[in-house]
mmCIF file of C-alpha atoms in Angstrom:
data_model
loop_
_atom_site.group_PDB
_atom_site.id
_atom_site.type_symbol
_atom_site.label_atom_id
_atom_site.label_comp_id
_atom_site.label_asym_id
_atom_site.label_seq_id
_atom_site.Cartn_x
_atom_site.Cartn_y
_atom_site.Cartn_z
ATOM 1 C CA UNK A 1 0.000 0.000 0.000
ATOM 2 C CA UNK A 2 1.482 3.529 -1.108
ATOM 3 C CA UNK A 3 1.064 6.060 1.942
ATOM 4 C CA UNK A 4 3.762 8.577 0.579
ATOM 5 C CA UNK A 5 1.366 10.919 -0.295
ATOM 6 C CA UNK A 6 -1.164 11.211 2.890
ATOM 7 C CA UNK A 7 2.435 12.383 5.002
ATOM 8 C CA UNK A 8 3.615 15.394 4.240
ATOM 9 C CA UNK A 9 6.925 14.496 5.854
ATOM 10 C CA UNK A 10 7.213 11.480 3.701
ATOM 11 C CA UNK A 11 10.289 12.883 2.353
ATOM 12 C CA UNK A 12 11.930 13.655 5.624
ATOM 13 C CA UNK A 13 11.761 10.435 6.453
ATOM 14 C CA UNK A 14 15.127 7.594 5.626
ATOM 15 C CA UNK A 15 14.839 4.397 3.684
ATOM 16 C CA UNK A 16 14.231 1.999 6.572
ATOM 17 C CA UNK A 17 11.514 4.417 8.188
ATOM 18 C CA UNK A 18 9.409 4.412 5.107
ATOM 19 C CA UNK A 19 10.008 0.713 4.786
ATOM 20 C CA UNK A 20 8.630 -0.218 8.548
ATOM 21 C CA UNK A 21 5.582 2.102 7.731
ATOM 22 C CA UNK A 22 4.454 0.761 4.610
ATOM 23 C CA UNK A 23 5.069 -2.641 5.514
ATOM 24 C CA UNK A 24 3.152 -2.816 8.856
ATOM 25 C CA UNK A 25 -0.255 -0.591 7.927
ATOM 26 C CA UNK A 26 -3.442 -2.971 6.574
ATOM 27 C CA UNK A 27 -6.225 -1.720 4.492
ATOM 28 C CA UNK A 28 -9.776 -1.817 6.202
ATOM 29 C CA UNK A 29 -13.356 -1.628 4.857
ATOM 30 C CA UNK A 30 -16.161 -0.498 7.143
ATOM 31 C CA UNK A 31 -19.664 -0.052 6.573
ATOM 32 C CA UNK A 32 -21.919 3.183 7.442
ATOM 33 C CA UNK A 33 -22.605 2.724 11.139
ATOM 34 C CA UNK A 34 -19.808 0.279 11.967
ATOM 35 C CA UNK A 35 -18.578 0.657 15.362
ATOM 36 C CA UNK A 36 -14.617 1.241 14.711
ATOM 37 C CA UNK A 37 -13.147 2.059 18.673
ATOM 38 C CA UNK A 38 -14.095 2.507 21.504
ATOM 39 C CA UNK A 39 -12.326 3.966 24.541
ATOM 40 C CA UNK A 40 -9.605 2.192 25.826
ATOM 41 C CA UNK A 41 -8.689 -0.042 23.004
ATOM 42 C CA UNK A 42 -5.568 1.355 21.393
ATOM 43 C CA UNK A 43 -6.165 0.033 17.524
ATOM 44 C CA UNK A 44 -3.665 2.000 15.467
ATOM 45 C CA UNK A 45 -3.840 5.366 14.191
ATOM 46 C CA UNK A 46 -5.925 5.389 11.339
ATOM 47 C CA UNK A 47 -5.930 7.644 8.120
ATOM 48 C CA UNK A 48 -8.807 7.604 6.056
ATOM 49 C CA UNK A 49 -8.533 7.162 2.453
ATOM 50 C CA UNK A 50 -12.292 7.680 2.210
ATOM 51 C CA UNK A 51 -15.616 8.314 3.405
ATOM 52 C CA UNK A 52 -16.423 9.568 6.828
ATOM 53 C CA UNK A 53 -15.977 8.679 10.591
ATOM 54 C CA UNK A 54 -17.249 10.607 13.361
ATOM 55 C CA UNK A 55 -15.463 10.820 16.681
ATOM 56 C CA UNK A 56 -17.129 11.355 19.966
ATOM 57 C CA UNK A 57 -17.750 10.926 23.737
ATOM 58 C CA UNK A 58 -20.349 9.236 25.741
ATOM 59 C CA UNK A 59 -20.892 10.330 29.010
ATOM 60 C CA UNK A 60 -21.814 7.867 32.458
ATOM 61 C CA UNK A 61 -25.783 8.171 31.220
ATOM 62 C CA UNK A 62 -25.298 7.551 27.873
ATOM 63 C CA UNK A 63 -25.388 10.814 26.257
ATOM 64 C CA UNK A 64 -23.546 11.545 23.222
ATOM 65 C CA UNK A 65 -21.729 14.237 22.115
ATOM 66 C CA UNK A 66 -19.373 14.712 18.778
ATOM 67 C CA UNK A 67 -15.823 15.467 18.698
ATOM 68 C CA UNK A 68 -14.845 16.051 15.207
ATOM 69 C CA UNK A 69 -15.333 14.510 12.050
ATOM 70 C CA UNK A 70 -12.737 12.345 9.914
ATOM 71 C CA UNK A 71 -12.629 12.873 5.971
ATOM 72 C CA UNK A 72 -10.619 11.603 3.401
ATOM 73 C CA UNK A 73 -6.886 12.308 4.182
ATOM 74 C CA UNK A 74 -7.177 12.961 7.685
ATOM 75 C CA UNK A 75 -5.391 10.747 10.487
ATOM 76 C CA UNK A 76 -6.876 9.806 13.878
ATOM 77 C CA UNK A 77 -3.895 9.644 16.543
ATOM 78 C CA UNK A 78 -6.958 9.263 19.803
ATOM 79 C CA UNK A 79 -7.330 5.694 18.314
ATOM 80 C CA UNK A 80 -3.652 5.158 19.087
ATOM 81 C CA UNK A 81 -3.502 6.849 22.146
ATOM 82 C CA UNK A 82 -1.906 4.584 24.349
ATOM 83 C CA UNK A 83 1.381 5.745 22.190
ATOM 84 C CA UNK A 84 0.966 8.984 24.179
ATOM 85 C CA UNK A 85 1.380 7.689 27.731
ATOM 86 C CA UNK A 86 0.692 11.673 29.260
ATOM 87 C CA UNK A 87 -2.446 12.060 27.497
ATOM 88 C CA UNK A 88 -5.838 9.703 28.265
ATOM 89 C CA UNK A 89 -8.374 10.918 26.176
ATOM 90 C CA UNK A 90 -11.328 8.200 25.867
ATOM 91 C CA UNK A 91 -13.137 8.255 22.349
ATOM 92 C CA UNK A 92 -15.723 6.100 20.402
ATOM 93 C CA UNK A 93 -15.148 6.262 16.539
ATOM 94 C CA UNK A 94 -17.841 4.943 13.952
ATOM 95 C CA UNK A 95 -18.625 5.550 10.469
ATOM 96 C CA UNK A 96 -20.664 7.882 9.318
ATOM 97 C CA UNK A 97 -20.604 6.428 5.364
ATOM 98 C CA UNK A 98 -18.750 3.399 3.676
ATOM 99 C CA UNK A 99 -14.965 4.157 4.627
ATOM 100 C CA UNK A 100 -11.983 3.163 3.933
ATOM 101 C CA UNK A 101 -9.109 3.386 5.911
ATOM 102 C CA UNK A 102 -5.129 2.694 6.505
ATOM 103 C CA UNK A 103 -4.716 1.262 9.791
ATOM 104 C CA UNK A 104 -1.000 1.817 11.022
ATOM 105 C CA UNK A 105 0.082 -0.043 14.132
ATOM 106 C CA UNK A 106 0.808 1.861 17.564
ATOM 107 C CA UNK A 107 4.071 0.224 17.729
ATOM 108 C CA UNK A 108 5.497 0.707 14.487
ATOM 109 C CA UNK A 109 4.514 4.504 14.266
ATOM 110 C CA UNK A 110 5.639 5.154 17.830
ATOM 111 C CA UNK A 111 9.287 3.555 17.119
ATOM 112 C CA UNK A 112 9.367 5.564 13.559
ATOM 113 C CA UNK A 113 8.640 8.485 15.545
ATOM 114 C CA UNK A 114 10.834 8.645 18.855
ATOM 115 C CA UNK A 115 13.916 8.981 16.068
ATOM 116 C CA UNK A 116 12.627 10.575 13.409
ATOM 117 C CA UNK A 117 11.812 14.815 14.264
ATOM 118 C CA UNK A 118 10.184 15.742 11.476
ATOM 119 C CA UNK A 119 7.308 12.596 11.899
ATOM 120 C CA UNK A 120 7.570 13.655 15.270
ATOM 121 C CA UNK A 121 6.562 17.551 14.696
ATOM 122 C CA UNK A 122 3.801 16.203 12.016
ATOM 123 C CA UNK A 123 2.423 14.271 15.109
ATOM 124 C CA UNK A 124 2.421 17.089 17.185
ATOM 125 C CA UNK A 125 0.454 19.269 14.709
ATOM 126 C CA UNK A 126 -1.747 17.038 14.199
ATOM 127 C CA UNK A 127 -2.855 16.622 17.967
ATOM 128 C CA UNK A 128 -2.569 20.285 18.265
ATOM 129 C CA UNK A 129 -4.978 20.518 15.361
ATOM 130 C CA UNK A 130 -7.611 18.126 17.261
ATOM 131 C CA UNK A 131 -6.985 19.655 20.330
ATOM 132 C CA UNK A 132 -8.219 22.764 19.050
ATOM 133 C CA UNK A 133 -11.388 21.421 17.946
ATOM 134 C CA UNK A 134 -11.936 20.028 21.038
ATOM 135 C CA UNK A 135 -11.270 23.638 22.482
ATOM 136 C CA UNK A 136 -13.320 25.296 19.746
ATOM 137 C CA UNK A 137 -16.142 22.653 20.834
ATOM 138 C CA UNK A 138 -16.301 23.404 24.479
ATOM 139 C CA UNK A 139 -16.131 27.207 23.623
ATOM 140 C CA UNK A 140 -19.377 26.560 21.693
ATOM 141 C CA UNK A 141 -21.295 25.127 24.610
ATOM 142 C CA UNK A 142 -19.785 27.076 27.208
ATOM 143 C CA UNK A 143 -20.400 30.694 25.023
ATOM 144 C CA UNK A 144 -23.341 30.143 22.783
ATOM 145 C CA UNK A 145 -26.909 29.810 22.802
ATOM 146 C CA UNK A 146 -28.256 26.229 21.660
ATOM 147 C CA UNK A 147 -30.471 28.116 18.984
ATOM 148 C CA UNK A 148 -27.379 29.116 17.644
ATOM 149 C CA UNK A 149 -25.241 25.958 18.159
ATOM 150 C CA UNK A 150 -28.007 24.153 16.489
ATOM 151 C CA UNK A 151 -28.635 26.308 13.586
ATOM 152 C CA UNK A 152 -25.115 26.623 12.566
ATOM 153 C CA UNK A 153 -24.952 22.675 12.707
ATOM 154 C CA UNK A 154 -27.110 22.648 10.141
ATOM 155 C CA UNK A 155 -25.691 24.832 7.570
ATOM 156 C CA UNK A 156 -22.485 22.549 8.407
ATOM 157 C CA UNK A 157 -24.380 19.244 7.708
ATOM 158 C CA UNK A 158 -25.690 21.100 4.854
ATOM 159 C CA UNK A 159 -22.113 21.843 3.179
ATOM 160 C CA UNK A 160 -20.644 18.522 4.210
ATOM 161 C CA UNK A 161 -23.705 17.072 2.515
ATOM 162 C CA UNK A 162 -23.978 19.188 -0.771
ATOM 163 C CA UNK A 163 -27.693 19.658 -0.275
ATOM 164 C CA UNK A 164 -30.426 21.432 2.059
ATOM 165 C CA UNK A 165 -31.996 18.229 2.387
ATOM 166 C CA UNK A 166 -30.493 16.306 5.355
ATOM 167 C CA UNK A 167 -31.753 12.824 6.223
ATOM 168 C CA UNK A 168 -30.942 13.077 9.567
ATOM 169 C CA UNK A 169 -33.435 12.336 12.797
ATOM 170 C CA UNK A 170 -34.036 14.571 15.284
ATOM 171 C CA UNK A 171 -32.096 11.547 18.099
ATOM 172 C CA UNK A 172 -29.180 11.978 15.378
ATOM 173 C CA UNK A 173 -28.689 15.599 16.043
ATOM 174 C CA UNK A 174 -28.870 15.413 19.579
ATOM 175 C CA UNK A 175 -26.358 12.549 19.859
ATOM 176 C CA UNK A 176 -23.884 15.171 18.263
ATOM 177 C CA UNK A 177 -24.734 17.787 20.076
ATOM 178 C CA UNK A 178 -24.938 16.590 23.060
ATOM 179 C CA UNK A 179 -28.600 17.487 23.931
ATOM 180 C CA UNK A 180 -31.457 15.401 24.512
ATOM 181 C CA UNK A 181 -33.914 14.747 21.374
ATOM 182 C CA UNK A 182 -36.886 16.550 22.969
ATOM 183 C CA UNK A 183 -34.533 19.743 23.329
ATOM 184 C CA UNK A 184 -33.874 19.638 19.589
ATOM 185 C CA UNK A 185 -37.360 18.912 18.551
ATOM 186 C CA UNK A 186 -38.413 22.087 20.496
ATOM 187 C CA UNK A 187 -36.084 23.975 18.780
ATOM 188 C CA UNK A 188 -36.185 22.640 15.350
ATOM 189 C CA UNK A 189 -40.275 23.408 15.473
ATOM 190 C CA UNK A 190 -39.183 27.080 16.301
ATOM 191 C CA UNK A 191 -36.835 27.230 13.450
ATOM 192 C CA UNK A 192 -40.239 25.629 11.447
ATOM 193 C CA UNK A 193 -42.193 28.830 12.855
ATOM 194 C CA UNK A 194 -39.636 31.393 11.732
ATOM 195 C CA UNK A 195 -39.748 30.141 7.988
ATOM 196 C CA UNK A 196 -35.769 29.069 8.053
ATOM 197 C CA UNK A 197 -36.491 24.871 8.109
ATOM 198 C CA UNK A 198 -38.713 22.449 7.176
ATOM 199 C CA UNK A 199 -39.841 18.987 8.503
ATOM 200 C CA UNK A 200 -40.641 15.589 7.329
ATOM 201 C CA UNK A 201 -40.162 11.985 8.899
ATOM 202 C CA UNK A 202 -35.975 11.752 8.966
ATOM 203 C CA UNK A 203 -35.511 14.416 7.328
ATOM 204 C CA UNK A 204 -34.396 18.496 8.105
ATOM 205 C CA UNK A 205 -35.112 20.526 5.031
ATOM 206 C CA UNK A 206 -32.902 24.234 5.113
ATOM 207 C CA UNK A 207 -35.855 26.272 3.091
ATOM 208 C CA UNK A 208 -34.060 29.440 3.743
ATOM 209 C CA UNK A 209 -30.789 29.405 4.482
ATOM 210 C CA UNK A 210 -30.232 33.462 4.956
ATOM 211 C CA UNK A 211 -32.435 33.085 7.759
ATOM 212 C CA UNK A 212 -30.665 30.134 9.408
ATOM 213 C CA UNK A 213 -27.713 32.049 8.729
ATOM 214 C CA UNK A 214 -28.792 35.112 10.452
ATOM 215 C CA UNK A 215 -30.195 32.818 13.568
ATOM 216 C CA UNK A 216 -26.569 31.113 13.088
ATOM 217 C CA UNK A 217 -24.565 34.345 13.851
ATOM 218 C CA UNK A 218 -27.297 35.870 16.391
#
């Protein structure tokens, strides 16, 4: 499996390092839904080549809440975390679509890494990177209304989607957001009365998206 060109570093790195990559990572297939990780296990880092995985947290009753998401390209290092024995940070992984992904053994990277700088500064942006949306997320609950939170998820699903028609349940949107479904239905009905959404069985229609905007930004 060529993986030269999902590091940027690729280059940076010697003969033999490029060698133990390649020659340890497996190709894996999952299904929309598929459960991928879940806390503790320490899989592998994984780097999808495509579709879409969504990282996120469940709390002692259950309650979900999302992360980030995983597109094509991007690397997962929270799946491989036990490589990073100062930071513990618990998350479940499943796929949003079909995926595919490179799964590249703890081990293997780890050694690669503790003599190699420049794979070790790639890792380190890369956790910085998903540290700050992990930041940016708690920012969002911490500093902004739920109308607001809620309406600007939309016009996200919207663009990651391509379309104003999102088939996407009411459960769905609270298990990324972290709120319980009757909390979303409330608000969703409100977004109904003001003209910017409508509603069908599954699905959250964006009928005006200036208005969801505006709502969006407050």
């Amino acid at each position: 499996m060529d993986i030269s060109t999902y590091f940027p570093v690729w280059n940076q790195l010697n003969k033999t390092e490029q060698s133990s990559l390649s020659a340890g990572v497996r190709e894996l297939h999952f299904k929309k839904g598929d459960l991928i990780h879940t806390g503790g296990d320490c899989m592998g880092l994984i780097l999808v080549t495509s579709g879409q995985l969504r990282a996120y947290t469940v709390s002692e009753n259950g309650r979900e809440i999302t992360m980030y998401r995983l597109f094509e390209r991007d690397i997962c290092l929270f799946s491989a975390s036990c490589m990073m024995r100062s930071i513990q940070f618990d998350i479940t992984i499943s796929a949003e679509k079909d995926t595919d992904v490179i799964l590249i053994p703890s081990d293997i990277y780890r050694g690669i890494m503790e003599k190699s700088a420049p794979l070790a500064n790639y890792t380190n942006e890369v956790m910085a990177s998903r540290f700050s949306d992990v930041m940016w997320l708690i920012d969002q609950i911490i500093w902004k209304s739920f109308d607001r939170r809620l309406a600007d998820f939309l016009l996200n699903e919207s663009n990651i989607e391509g379309s104003n028609i999102l088939k996407i349940t009411h459960e769905e949107i609270g298990n990324h957001m972290g709120s319980p479904r009757e909390v979303v239905t409330r608000m969703l009905k409100y977004f109904v009365s003001e003209g910017a959404v409508k509603l069908s069985r599954g699905t959250v229609e964006i009928v005006d998206e200036r208005k969801l905007s505006g709502i969006a930004e407050g």
